Tab-separated table of C-alpha atoms in Angstrom:
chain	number	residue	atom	x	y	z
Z	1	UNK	CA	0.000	0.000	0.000
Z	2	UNK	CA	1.362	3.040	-1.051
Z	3	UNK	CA	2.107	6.047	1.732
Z	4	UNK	CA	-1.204	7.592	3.214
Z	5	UNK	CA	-1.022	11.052	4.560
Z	6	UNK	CA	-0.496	11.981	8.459
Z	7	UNK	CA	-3.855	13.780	8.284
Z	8	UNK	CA	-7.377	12.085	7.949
Z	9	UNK	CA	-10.255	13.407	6.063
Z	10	UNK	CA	-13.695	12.545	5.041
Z	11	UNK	CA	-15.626	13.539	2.077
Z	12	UNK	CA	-19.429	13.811	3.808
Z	13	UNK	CA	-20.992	14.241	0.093
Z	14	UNK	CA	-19.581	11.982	-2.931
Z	15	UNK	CA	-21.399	10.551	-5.566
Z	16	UNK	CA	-18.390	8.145	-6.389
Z	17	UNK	CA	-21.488	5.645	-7.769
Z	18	UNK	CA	-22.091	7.674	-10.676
Z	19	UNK	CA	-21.211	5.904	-14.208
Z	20	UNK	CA	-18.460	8.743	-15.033
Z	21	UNK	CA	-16.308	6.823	-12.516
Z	22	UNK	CA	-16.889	3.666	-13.666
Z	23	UNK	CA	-13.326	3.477	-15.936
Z	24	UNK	CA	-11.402	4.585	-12.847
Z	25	UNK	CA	-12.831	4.214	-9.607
Z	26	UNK	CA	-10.484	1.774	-7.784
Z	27	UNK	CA	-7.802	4.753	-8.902
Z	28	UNK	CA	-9.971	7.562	-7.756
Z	29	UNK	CA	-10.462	5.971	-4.424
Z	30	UNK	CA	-6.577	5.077	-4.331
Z	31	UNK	CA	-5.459	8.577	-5.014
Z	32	UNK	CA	-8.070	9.738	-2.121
Z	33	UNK	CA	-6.857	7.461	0.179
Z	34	UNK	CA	-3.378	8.216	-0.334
Z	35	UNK	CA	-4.552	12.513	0.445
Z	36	UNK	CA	-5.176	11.519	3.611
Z	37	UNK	CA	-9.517	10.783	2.762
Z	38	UNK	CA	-10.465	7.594	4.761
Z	39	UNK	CA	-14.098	7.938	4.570
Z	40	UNK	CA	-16.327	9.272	1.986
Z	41	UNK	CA	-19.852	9.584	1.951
Z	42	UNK	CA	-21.723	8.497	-1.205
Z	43	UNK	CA	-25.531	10.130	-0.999
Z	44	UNK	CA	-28.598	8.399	-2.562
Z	45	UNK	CA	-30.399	10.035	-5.687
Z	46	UNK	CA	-33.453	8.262	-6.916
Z	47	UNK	CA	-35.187	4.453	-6.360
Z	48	UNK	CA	-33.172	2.681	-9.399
Z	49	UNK	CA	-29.711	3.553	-7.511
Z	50	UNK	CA	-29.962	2.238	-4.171
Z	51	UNK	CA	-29.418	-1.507	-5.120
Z	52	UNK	CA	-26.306	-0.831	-6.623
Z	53	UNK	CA	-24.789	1.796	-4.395
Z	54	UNK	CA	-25.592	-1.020	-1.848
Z	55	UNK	CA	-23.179	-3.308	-3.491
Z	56	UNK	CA	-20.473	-0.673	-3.858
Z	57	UNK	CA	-20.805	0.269	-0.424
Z	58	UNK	CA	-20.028	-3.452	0.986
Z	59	UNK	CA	-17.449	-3.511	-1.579
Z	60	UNK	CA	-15.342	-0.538	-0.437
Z	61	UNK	CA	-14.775	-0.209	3.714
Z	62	UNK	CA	-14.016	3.449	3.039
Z	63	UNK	CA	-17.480	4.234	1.301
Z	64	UNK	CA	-20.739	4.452	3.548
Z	65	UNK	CA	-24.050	5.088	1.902
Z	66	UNK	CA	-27.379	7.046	1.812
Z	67	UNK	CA	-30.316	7.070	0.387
Z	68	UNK	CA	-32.893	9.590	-0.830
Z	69	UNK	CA	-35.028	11.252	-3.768
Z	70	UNK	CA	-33.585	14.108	-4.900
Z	71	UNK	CA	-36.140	16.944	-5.847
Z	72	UNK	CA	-33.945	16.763	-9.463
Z	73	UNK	CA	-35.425	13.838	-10.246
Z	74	UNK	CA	-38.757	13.828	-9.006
Z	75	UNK	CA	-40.003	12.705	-12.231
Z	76	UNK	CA	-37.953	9.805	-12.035
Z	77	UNK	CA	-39.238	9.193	-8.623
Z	78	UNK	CA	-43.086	9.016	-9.279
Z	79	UNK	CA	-42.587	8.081	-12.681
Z	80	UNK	CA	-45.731	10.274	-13.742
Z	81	UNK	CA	-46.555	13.434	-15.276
Z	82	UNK	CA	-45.706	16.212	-12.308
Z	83	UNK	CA	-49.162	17.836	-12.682
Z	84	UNK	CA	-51.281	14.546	-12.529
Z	85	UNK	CA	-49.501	12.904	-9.470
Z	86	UNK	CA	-51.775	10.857	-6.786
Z	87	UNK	CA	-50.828	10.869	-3.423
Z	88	UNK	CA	-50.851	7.083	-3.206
Z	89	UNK	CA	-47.812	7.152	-5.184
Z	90	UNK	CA	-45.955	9.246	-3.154
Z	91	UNK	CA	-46.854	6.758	-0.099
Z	92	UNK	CA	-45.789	4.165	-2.091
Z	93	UNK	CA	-42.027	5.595	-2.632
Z	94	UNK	CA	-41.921	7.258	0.994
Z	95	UNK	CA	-42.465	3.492	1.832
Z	96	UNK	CA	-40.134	1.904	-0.150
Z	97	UNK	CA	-37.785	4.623	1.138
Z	98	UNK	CA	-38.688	3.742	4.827
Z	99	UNK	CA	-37.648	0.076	4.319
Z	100	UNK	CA	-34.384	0.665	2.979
Z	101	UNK	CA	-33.270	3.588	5.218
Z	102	UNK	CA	-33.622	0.836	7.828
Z	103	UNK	CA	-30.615	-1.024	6.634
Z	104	UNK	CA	-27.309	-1.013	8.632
Z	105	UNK	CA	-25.240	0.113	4.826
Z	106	UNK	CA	-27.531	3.116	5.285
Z	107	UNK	CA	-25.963	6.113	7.324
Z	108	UNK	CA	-27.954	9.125	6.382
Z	109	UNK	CA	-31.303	9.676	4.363
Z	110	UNK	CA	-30.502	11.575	1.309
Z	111	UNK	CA	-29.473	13.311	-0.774
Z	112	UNK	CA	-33.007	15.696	-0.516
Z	113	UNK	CA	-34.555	18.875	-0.544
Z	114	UNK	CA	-35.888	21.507	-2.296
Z	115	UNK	CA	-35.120	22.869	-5.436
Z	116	UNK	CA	-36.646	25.985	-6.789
Z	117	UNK	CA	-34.613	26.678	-9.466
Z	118	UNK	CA	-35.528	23.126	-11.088
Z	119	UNK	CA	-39.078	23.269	-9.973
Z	120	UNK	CA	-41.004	24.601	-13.117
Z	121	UNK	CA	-44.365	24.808	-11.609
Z	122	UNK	CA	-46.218	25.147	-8.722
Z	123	UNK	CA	-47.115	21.889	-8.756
Z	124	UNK	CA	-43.949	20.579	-8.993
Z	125	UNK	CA	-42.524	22.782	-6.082
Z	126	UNK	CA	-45.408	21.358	-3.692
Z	127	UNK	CA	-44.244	17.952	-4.883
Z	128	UNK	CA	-41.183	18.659	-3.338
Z	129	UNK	CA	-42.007	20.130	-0.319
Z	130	UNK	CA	-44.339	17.266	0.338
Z	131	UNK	CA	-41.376	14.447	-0.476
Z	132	UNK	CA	-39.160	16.690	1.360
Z	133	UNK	CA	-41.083	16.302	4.537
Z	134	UNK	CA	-41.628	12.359	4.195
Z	135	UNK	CA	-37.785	12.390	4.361
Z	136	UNK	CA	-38.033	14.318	7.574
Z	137	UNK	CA	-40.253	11.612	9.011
Z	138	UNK	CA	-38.615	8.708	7.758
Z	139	UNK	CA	-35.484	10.453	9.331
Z	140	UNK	CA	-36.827	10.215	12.638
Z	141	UNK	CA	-38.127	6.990	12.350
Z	142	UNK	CA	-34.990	5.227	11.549
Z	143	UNK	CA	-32.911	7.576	13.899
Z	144	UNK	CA	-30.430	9.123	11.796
Z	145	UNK	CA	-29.451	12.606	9.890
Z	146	UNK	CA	-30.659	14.530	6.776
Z	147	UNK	CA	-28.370	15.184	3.932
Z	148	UNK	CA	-29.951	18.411	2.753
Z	149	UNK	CA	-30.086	19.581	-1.130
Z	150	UNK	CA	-30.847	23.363	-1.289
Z	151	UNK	CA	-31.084	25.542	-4.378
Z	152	UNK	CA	-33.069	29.187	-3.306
Z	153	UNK	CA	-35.124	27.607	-0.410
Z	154	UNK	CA	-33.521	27.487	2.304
Z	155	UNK	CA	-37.464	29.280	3.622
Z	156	UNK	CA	-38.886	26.753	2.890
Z	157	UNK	CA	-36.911	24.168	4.352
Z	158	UNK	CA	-36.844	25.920	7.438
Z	159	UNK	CA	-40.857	26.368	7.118
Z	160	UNK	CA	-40.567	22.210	6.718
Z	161	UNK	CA	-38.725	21.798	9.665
Z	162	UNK	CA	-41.481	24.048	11.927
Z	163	UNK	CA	-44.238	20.818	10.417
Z	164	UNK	CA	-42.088	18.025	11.273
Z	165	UNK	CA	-38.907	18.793	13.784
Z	166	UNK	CA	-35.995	16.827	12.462
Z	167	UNK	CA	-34.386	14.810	15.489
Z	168	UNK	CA	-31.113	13.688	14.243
Z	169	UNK	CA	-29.966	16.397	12.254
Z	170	UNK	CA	-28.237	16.045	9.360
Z	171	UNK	CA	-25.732	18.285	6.372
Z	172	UNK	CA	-26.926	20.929	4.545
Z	173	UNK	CA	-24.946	20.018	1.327
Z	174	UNK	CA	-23.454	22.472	-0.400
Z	175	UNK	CA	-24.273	25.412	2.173
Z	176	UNK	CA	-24.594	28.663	0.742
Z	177	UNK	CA	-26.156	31.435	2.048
Z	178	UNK	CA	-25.838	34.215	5.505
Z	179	UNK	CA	-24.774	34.126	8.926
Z	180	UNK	CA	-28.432	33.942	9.822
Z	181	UNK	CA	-29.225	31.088	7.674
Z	182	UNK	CA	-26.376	29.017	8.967
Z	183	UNK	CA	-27.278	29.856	12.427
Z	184	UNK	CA	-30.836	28.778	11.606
Z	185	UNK	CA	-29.890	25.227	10.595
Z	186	UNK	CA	-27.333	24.899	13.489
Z	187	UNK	CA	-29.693	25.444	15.933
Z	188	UNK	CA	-31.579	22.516	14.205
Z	189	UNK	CA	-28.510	20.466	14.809
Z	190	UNK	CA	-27.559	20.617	11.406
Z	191	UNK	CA	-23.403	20.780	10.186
Z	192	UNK	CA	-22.637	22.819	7.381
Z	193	UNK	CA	-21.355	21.383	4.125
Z	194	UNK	CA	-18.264	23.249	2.628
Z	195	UNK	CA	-17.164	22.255	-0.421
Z	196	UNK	CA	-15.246	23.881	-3.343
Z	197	UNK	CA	-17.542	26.931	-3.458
Z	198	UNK	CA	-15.065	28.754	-0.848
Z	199	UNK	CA	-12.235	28.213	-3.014
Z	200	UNK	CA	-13.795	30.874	-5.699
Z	201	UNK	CA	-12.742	34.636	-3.964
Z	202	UNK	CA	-16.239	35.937	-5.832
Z	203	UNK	CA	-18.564	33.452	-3.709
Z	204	UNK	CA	-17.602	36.376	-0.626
Z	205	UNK	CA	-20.907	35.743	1.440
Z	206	UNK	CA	-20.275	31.550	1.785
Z	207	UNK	CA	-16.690	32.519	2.748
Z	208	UNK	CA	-17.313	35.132	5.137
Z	209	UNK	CA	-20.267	32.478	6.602
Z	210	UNK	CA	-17.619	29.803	6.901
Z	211	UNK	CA	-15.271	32.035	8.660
Z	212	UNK	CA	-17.624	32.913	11.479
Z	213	UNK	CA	-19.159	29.341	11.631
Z	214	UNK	CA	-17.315	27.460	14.550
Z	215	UNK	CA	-15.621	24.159	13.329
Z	216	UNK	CA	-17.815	22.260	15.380
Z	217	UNK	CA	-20.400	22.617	12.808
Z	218	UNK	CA	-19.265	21.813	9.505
Z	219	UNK	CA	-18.120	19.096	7.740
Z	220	UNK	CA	-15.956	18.762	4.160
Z	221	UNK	CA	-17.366	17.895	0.735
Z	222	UNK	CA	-16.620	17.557	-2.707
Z	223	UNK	CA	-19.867	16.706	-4.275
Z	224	UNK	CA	-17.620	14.815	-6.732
Z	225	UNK	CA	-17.743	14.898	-10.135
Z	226	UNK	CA	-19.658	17.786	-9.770
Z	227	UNK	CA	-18.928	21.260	-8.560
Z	228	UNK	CA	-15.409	21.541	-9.283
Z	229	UNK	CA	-12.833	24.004	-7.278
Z	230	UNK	CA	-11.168	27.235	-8.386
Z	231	UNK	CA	-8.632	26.495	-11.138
Z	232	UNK	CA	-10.580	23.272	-11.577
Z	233	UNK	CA	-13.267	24.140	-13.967
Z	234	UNK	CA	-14.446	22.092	-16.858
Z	235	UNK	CA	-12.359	18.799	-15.208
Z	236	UNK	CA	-14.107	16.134	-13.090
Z	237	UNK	CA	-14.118	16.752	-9.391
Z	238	UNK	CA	-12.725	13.691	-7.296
Z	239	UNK	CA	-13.025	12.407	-3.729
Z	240	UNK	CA	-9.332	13.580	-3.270
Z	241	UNK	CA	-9.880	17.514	-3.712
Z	242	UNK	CA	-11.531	17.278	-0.512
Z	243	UNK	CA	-7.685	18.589	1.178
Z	244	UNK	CA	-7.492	21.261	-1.176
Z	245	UNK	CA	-11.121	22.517	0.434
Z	246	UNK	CA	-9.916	22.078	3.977
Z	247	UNK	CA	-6.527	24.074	2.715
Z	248	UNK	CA	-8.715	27.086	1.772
Z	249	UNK	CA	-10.441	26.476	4.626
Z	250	UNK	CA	-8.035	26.631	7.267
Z	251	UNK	CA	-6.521	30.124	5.170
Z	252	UNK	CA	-9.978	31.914	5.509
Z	253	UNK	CA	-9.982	30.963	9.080
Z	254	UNK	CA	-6.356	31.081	9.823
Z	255	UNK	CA	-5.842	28.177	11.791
Z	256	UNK	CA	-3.384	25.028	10.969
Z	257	UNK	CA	-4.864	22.594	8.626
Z	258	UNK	CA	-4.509	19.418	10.969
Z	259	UNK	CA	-7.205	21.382	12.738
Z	260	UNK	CA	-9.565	21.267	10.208
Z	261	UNK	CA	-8.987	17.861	9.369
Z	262	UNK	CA	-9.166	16.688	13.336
Z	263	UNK	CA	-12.947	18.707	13.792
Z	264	UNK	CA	-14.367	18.361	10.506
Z	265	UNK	CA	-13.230	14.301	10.547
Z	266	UNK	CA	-14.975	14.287	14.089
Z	267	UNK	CA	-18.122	16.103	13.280
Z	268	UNK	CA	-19.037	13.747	10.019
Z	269	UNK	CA	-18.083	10.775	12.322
Z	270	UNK	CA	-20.174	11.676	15.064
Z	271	UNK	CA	-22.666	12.454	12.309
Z	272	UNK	CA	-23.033	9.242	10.287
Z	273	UNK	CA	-21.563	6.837	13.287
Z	274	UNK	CA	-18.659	5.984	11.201
C-alpha cells in the first residue's frame, strides 16, 4: 500500500457511484486514500440507484451510503406526469424509502430537498415540499441525519422543519447562504457542508459564513464529479480535492490545517456513526 497522509479526512458528500467513474474508480479511491480521505460519503439520488450503491458500499470499507429522492429527479421518482400525481404514489415511494433507510449500509437519508430553481411549476414545487417532509419523518423513524439539497429555499426548508422537527440532524450540502441562515440550521442540529464553493474569492458571502461558523459545525465535501474548485473548472471533481477545500479552509480561518482535518473528521463521524 502506497504512503497515506499523516492527516485524515472525510468527504461527507460523494457521488463516487455515478457511471463517469466507472473506468477509474479503484484509482480515484486510491489517489483519495493516499490525500489523507479515509471515509467518503456516497448520498442516494433516486429508487433505481440504491441496489447498486448497496453493493459498492459493501465492496469498499471506506465508502458508507445514503439514500434519498432528490427533488432533481422527481419525475424519475413518481414516474408520472408532475401535474397529474396521486398521493398514493408518493406513499408508495416514501415506503419503499422507509424500508431501505432501515438497513445497517444506510448512514444518512438523502441526498433531498428543495429545489426551486428546477421546480417549473407550482405543482412541482409542492411535490417537493411534500417528499421533502416524508424524508423528515422517515429520518426520525430510523434515527439518523438529513443530507440536505438546497437551491433558493432554504425558507422553505426551514418552514418544513417548523411541520415536522428533524431529530437527528443532518448536512446541509453544499451550504450557501448568511450568517443567519447558517445559524438557523445549526440550531436545528444541522453541520454545514463546505465544499469547493469557498475556493472561488467571488462566492464572498459563503466565505465570510464559513469564517464565522465554529468548526464544530461543519463538515468537508466535494460533491464529486460535480462542482469543481477554483482552477478546476471544466475537469471532473474527485473524492481527493476534498484537502485542497480544507486548505482554503483553514486560510480563511487562519488556523493550521490538521485542525480542520481533526474537527471536521470528528463532526461527520459523530454524524453518520462511522
Amino acid at each position: 500500500m502506497p504512503h497515506k497522509s499523516i492527516l485524515s479526512l472525510i468527504d461527507s458528500h460523494c457521488h463516487l457511484d455515478f457511471d463517469v467513474f466507472d473506468g477509474d474508480r479503484e484509482q480515484v479511491l486510491l489517489e483519495a486514500f493516499q490525500k489523507g480521505v479515509n471515509h467518503i460519503v456516497v448520498p442516494g439520488v433516486y429508487e433505481e440507484q440504491w441496489a447498486a450503491l448497496e453493493l459498492l458500499v459493501a465492496k469498499h470499507s471506506q465508502l458508507h451510503g445514503a439514500v434519498g429522492l432528490h427533488p432533481f429527479f422527481i419525475k424519475t421518482h413518481l414516474n408520472a406526469d408532475t401535474h397529474s400525481v396521486a398521493v398514493t404514489d408518493i406513499g408508495n415511494i416514501c415506503e419503499r424509502l422507509h424500508i431501505m433507510a432501515k438497513k445497517d449500509w444506510v448512514k444518512a437519508i438523502g441526498e433531498c430537498g428543495i429545489d426551486v430553481v428546477v421546480a417549473k411549476s407550482k405543482n412541482n414545487l409542492k411535490l417537493q415540499q411534500e417528499i421533502f417532509e416524508q424524508h423528515i419523518v422517515i429520518a426520525n423513524q430510523v434515527k439518523k441525519p438529513l443530507i440536505i439539497h438546497h437551491r433558493k429555499s432554504h425558507h422553505l426548508i426551514l418552514q418544513a422543519f417548523k411541520r415536522n422537527n428533524p431529530l437527528y440532524g443532518g448536512v446541509v450540502h453544499a451550504f450557501s447562504g448568511s450568517t443567519e441562515d447558517a445559524q438557523a440550521y445549526i440550531q436545528h442540529g444541522f453541520k454545514l457542508g463546505c465544499g469547493g464553493t469557498i475556493t472561488y474569492e467571488r462566492a464572498a458571502k459563503t466565505r465570510q459564513t464559513f469564517t464565522s461558523v465554529t468548526m464544530k459545525n461543519i463538515v468537508l465535501e466535494t460533491d464529486s464529479p460535480d462542482m469543481p474548485l477554483s482552477g478546476y473548472q471544466g475537469k471532473r471533481n474527485e473524492p481527493s480535492q476534498v484537502r485542497l477545500v480544507a486548505e482554503c479552509l483553514a486560510k480563511l480561518k487562519g488556523i493550521p490545517l490538521e485542525s480542520v482535518c481533526v474537527a471536521t473528521s470528528k463532526n461527520a463521524c459523530q454524524l453518520f456513526n462511522i
